[in-house]
PDB file of C-alpha atoms and ligand atoms in Angstrom:
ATOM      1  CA  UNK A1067       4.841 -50.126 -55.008  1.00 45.00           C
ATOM      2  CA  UNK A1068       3.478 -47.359 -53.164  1.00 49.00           C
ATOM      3  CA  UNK A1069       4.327 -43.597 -54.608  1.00 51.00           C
ATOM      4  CA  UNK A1070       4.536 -41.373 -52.174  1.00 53.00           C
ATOM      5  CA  UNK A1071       3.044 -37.772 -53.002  1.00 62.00           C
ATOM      6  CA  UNK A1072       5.382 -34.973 -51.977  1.00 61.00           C
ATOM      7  CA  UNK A1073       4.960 -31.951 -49.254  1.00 58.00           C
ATOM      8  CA  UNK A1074       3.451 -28.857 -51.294  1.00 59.00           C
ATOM      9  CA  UNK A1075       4.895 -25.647 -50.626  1.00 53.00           C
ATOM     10  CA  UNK A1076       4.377 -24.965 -46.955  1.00 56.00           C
ATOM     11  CA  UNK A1077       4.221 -28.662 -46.278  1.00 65.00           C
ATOM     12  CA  UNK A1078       1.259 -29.812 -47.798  1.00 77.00           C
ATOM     13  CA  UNK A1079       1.005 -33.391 -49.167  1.00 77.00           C
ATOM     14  CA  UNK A1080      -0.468 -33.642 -52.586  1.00 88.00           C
ATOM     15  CA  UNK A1081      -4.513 -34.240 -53.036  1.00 94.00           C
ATOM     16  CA  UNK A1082      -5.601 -36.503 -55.777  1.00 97.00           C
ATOM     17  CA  UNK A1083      -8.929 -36.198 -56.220  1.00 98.00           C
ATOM     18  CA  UNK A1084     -11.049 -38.497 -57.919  1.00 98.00           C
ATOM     19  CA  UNK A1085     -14.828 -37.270 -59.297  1.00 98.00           C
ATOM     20  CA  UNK A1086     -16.639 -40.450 -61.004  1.00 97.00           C
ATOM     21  CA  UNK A1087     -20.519 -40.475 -62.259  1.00 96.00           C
ATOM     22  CA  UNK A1088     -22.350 -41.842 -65.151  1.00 92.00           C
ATOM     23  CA  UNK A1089     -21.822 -39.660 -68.065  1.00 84.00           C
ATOM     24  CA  UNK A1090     -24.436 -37.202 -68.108  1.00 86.00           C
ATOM     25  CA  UNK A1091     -24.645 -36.708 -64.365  1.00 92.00           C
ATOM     26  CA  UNK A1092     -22.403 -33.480 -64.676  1.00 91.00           C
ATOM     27  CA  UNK A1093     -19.072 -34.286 -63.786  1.00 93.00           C
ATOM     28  CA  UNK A1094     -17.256 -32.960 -67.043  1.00 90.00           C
ATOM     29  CA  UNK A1095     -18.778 -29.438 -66.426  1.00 94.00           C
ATOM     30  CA  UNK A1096     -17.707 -29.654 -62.460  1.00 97.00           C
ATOM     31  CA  UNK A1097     -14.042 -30.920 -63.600  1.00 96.00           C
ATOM     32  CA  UNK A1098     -14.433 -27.372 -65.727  1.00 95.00           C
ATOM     33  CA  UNK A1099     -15.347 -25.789 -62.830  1.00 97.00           C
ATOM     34  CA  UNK A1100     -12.764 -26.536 -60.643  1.00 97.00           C
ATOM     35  CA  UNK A1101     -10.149 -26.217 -63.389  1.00 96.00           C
ATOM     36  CA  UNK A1102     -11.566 -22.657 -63.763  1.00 97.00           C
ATOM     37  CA  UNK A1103     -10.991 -21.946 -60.239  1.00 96.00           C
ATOM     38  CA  UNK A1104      -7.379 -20.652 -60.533  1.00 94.00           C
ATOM     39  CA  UNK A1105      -6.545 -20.088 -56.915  1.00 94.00           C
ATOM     40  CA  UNK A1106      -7.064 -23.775 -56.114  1.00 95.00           C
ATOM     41  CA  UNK A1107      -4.840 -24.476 -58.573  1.00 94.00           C
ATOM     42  CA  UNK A1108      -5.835 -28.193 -59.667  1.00 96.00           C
ATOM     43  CA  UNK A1109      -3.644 -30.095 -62.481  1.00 96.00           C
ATOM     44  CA  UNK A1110      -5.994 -32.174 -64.619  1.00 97.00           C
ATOM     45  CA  UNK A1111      -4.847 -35.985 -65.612  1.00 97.00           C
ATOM     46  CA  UNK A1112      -5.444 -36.626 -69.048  1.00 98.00           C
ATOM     47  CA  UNK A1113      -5.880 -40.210 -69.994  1.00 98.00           C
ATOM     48  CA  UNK A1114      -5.180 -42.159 -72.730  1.00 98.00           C
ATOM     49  CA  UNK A1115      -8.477 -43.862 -74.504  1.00 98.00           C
ATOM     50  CA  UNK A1116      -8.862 -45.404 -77.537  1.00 98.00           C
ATOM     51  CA  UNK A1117     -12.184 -44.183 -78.228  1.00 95.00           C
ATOM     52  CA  UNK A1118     -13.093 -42.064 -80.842  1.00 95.00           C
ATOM     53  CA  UNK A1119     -12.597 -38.487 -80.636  1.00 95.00           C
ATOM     54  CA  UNK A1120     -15.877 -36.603 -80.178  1.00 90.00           C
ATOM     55  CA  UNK A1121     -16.055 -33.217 -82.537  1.00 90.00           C
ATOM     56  CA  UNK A1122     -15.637 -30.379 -79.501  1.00 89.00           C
ATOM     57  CA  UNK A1123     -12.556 -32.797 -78.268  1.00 93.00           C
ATOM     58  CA  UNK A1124      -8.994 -31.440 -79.100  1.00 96.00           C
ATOM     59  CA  UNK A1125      -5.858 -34.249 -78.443  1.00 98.00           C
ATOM     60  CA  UNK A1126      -3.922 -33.901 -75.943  1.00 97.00           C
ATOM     61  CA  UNK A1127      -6.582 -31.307 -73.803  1.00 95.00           C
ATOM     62  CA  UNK A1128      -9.495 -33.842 -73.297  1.00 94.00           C
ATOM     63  CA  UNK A1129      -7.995 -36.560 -73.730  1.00 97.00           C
ATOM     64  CA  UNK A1130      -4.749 -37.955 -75.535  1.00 98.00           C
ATOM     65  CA  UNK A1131      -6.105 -40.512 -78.407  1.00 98.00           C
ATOM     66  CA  UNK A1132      -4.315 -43.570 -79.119  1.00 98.00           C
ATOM     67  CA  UNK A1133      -5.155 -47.016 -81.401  1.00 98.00           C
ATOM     68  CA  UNK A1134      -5.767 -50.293 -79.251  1.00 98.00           C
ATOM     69  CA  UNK A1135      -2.108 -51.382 -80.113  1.00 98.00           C
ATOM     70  CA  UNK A1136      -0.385 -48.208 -78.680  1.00 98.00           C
ATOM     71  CA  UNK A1137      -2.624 -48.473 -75.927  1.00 98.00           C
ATOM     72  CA  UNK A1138      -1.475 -52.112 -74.857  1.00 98.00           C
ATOM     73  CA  UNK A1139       1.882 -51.456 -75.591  1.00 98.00           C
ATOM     74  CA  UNK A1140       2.407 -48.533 -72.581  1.00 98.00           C
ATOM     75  CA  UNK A1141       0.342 -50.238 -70.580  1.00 98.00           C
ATOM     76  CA  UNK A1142       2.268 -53.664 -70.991  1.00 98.00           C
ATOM     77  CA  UNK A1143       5.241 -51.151 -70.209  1.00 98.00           C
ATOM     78  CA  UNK A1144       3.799 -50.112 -67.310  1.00 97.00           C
ATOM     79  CA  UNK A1145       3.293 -46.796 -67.954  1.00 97.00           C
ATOM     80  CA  UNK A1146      -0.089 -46.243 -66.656  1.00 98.00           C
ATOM     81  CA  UNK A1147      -1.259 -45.437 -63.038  1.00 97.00           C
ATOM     82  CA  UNK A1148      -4.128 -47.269 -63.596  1.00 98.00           C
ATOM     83  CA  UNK A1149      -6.519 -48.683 -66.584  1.00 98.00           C
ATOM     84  CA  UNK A1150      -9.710 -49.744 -67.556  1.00 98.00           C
ATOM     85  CA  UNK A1151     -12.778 -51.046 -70.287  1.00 95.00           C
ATOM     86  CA  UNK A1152     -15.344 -48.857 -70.509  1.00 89.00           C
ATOM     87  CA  UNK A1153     -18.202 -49.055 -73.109  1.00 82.00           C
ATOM     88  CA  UNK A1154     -16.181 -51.398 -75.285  1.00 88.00           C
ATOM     89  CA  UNK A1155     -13.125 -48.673 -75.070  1.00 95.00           C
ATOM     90  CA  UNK A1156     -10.092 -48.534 -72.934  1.00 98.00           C
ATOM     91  CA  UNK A1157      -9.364 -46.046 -70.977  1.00 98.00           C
ATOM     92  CA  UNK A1158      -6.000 -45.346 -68.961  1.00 98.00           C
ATOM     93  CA  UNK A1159      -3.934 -42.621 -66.816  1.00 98.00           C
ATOM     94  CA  UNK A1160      -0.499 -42.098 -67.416  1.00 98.00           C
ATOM     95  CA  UNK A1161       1.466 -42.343 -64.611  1.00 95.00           C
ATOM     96  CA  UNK A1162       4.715 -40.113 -65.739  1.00 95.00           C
ATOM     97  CA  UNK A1163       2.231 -36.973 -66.035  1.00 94.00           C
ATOM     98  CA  UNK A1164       0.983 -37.771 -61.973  1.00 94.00           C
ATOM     99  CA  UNK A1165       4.023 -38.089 -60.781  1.00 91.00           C
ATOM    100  CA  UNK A1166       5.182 -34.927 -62.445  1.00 91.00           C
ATOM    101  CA  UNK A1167       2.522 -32.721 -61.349  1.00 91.00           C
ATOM    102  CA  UNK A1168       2.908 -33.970 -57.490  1.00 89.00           C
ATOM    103  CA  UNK A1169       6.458 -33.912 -57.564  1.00 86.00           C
ATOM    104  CA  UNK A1170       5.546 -29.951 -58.849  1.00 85.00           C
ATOM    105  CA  UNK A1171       3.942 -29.507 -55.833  1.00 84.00           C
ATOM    106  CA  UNK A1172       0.449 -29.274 -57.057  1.00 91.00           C
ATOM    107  CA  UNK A1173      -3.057 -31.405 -56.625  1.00 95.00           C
ATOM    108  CA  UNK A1174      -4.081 -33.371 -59.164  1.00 97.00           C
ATOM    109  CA  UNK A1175      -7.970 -33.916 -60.612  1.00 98.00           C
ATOM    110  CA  UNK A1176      -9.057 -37.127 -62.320  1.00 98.00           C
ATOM    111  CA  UNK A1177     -11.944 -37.671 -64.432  1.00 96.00           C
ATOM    112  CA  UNK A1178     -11.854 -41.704 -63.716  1.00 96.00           C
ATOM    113  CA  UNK A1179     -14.309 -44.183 -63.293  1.00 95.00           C
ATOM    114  CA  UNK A1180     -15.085 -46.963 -60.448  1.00 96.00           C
ATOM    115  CA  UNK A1181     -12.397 -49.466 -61.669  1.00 97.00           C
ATOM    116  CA  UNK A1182      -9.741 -46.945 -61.932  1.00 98.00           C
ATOM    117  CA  UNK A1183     -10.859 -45.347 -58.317  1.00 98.00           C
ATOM    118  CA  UNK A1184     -10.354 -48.299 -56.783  1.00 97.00           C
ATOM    119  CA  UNK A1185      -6.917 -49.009 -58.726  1.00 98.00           C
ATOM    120  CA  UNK A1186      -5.593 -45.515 -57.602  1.00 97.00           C
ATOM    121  CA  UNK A1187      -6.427 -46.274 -54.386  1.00 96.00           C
ATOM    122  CA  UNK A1188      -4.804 -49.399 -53.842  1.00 95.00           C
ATOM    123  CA  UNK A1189      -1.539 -47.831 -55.094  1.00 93.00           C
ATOM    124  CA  UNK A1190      -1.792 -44.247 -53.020  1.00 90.00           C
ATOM    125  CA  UNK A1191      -4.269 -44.714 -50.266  1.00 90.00           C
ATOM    126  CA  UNK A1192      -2.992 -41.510 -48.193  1.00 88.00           C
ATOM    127  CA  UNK A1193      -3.622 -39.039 -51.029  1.00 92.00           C
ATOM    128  CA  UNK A1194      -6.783 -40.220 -52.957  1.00 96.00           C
ATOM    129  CA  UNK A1195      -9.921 -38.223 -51.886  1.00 97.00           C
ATOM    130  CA  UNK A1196     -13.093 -40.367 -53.964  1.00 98.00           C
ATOM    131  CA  UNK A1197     -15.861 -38.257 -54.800  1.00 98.00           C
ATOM    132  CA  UNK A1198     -18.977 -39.922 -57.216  1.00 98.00           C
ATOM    133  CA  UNK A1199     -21.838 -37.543 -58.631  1.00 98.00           C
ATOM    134  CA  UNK A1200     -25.231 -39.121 -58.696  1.00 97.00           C
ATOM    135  CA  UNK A1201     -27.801 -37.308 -61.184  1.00 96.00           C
ATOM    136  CA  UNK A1202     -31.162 -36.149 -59.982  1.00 95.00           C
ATOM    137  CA  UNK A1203     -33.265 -38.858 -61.581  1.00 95.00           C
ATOM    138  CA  UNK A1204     -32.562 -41.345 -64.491  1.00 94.00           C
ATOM    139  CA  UNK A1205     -35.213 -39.216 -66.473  1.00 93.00           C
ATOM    140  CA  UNK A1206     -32.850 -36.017 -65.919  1.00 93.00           C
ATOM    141  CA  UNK A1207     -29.933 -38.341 -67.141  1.00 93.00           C
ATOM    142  CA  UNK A1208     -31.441 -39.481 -70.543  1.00 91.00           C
ATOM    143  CA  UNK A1209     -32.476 -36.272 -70.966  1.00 91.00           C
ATOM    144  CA  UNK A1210     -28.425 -34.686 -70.628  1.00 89.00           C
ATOM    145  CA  UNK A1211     -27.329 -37.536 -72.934  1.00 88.00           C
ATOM    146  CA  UNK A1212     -30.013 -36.531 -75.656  1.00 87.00           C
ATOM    147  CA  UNK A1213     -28.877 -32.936 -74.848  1.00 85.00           C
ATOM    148  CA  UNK A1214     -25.373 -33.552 -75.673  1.00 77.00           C
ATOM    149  CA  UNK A1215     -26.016 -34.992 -78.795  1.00 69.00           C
ATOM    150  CA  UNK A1216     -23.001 -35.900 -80.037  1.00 70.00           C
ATOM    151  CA  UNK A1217     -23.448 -39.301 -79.478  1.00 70.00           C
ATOM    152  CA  UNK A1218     -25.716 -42.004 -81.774  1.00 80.00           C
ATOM    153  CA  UNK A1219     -28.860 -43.540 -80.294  1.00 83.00           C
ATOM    154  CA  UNK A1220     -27.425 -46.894 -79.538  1.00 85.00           C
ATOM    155  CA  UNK A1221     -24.623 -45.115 -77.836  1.00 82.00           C
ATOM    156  CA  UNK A1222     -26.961 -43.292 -75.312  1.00 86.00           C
ATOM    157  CA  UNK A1223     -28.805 -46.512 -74.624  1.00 88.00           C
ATOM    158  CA  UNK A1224     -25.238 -48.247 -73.866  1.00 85.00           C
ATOM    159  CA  UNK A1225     -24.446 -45.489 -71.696  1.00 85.00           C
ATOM    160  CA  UNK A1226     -27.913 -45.483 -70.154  1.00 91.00           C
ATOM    161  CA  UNK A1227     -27.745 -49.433 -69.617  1.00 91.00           C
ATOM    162  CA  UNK A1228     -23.916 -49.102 -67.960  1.00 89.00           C
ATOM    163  CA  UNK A1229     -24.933 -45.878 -65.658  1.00 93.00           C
ATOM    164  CA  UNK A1230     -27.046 -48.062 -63.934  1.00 94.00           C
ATOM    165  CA  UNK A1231     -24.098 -50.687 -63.283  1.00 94.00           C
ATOM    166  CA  UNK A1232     -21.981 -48.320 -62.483  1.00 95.00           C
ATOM    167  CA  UNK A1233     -24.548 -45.917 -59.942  1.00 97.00           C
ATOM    168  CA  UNK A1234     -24.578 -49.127 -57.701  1.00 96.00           C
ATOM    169  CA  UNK A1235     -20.797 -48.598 -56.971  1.00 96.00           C
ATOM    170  CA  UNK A1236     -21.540 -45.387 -55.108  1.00 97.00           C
ATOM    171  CA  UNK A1237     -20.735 -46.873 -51.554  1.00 97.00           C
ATOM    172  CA  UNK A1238     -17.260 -47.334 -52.699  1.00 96.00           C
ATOM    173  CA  UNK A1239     -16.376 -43.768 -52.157  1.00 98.00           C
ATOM    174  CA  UNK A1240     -15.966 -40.775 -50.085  1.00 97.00           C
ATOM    175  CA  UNK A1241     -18.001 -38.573 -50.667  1.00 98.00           C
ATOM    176  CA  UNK A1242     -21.525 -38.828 -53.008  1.00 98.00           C
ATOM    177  CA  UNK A1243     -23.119 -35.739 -54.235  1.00 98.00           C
ATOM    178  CA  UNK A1244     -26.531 -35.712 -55.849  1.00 97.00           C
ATOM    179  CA  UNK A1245     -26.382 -33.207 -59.046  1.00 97.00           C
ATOM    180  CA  UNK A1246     -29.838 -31.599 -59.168  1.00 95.00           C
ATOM    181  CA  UNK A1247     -28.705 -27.630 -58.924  1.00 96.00           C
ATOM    182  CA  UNK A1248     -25.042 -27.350 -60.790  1.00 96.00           C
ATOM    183  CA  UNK A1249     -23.872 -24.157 -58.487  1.00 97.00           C
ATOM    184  CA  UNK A1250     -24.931 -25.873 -55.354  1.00 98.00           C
ATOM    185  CA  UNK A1251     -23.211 -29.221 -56.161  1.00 98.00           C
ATOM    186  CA  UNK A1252     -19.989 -27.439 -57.216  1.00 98.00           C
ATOM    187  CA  UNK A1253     -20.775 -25.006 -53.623  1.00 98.00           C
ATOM    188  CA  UNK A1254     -20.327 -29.029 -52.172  1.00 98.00           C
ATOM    189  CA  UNK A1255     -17.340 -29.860 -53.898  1.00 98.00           C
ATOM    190  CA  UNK A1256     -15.376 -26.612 -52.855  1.00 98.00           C
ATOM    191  CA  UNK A1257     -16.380 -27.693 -48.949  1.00 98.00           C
ATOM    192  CA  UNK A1258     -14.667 -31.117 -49.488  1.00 98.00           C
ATOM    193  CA  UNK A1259     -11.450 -29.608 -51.287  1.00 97.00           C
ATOM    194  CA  UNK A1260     -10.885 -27.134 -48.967  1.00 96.00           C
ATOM    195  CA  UNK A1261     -11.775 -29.639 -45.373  1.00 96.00           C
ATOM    196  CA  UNK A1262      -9.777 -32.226 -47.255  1.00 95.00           C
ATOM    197  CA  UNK A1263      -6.492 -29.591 -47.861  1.00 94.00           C
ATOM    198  CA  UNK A1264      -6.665 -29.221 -44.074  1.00 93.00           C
ATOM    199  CA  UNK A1265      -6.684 -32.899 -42.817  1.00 93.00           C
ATOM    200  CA  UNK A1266      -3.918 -33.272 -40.182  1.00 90.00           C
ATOM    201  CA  UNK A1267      -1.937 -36.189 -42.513  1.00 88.00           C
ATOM    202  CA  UNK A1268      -1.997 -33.480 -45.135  1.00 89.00           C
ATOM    203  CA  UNK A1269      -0.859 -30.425 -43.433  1.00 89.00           C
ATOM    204  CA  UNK A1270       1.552 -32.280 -40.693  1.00 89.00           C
ATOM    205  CA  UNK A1271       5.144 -31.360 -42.278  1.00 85.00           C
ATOM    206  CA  UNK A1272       3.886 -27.558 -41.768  1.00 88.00           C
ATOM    207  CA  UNK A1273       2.333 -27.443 -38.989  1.00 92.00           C
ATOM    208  CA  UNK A1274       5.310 -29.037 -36.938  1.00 92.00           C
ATOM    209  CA  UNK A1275       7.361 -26.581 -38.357  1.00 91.00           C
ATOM    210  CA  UNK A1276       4.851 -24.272 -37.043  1.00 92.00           C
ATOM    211  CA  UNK A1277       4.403 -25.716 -33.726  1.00 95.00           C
ATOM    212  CA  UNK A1278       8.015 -26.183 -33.085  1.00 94.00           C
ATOM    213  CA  UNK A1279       8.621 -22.588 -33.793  1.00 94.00           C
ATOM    214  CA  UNK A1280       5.465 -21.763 -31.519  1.00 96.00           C
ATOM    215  CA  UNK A1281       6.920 -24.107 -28.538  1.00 97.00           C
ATOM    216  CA  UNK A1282      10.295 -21.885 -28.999  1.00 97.00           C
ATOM    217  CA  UNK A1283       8.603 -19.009 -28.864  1.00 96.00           C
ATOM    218  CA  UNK A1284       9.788 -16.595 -25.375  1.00 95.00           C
ATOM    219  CA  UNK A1285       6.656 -15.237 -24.044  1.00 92.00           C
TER     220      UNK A1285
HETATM  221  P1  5GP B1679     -16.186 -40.618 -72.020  1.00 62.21           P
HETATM  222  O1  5GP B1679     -15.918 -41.606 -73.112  1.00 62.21           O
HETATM  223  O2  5GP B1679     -17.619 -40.228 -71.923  1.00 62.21           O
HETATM  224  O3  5GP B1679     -15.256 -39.434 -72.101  1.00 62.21           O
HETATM  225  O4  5GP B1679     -15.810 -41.347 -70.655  1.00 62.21           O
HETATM  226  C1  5GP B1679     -16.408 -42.543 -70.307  1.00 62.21           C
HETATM  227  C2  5GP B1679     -16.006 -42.945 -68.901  1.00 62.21           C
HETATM  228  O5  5GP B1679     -14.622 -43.280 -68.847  1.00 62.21           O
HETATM  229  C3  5GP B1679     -16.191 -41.835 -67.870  1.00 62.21           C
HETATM  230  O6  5GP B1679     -16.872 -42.389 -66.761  1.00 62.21           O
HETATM  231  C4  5GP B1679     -14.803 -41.446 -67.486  1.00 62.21           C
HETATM  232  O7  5GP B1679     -14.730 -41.024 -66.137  1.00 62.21           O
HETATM  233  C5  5GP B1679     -14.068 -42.733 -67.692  1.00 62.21           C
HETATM  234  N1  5GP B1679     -12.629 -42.500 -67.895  1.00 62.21           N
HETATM  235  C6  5GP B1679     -12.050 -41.501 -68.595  1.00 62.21           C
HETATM  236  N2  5GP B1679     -10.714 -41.601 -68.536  1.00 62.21           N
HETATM  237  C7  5GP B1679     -10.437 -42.681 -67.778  1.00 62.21           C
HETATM  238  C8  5GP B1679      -9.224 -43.289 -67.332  1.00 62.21           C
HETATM  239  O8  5GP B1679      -8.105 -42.872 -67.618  1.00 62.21           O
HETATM  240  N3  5GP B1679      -9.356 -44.400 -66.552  1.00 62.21           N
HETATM  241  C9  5GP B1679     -10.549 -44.915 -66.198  1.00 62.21           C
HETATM  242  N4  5GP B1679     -10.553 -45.978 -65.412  1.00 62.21           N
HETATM  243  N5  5GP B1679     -11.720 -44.359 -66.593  1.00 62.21           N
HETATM  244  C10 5GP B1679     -11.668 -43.261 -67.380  1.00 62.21           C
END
């Protein structure tokens, strides 16, 4: 079943934007970013996983962290928007936290990858926006990983190993951004959120308001 997304305030229909890279490319400090941003007033989803929780993760703000069985039990209760395996973890959205923050009025951010794009899609193809972040150079990638270091060896040579896979979906979506300057790729993202806020199908309910009270006006 379809959900519909509801008018914002002054007729708006809800934006869900997706941003999706390998990790390391610099989505996580974009998804900051924008959060930061007050005045554009984004809602993050936070997803279930059943991976383990990093050291500078809190519950419940990064992500909310459940065992495998709680995991498959809301999803077999089809609580979640949309779901996926990544890196030998599962990963989900809830959908009772979307719908709340569109029926609020408000866009909504996800920090998904390919699989649950594409899921999201399927179910709400008038109000998904896609956007994947490409890094620089593989080197540059490694490099971030290492940086990070809060993950073990093996784990960075998983992730290195899947971020190839998962470059080569980059056709699937909207809009692809390659992260070599942080401020200029987040100077890109701001263009797309704001053009995207004004797309006719978004802005319709408001503007025929407006235009019917324009047609009425006595000049
Ligand atoms: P990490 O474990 O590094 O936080 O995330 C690994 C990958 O899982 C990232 O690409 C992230 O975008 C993706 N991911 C995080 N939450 C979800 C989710 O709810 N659904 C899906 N499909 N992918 C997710």
């Amino acid at each position: 079943m379809e959900t519909e997304a509801t008018a914002l305030p002054g007729g708006r229909r809800g934006l869900m934007l997706i941003l999706s890279s390998p990790s390391g490319a610099g989505k996580t400090t974009l998804t900051r970013m924008l959060l930061q941003k007050q005045e554009l007033d984004f809602k993050l989803s936070i997803s279930l996983t059943t991976r383990k929780r990093r050291s500078s993760e809190a519950d419940g703000i990064h992500y909310h962290f459940i065992d495998q069985e709680e995991f498959a039990r809301r999803r077999d209760a089809g609580e979640l928007l949309e779901h996926a395996e990544v890196h030998g973890n599962f990963y989900g959205t809830p959908r009772g936290q979307v719908e709340t923050i569109l029926s609020q009025g408000r866009d909504v951010l996800f920090d998904i990858d390919y699989q649950g794009a594409r899921q999201v899609r399927e179910k709400m193809p008038r109000d998904v926006v896609t956007i994947f972040v490409l890094p620089p150079s593989m080197r540059e990638l490694r490099a971030r990983l290492e940086r990070r270091a809060e993950d073990s060896q093996d784990t960075i040579a998983h992730r290195l190993e899947n971020a190839r896979h998962e470059i080569g979906r980059w056709a699937d979506y909207d809009y692809v951004l390659i992260n070599d300057d942080i401020q200029k790729t987040f100077d890109d993202l701001l263009a797309i959120v704001r053009a995207e806020r004004l797309r006719r199908p978004r802005v319709a309910k408001g503007v025929e308001d407006f235009v019917a009270a324009l047609l009425a006006e006595d000049v």
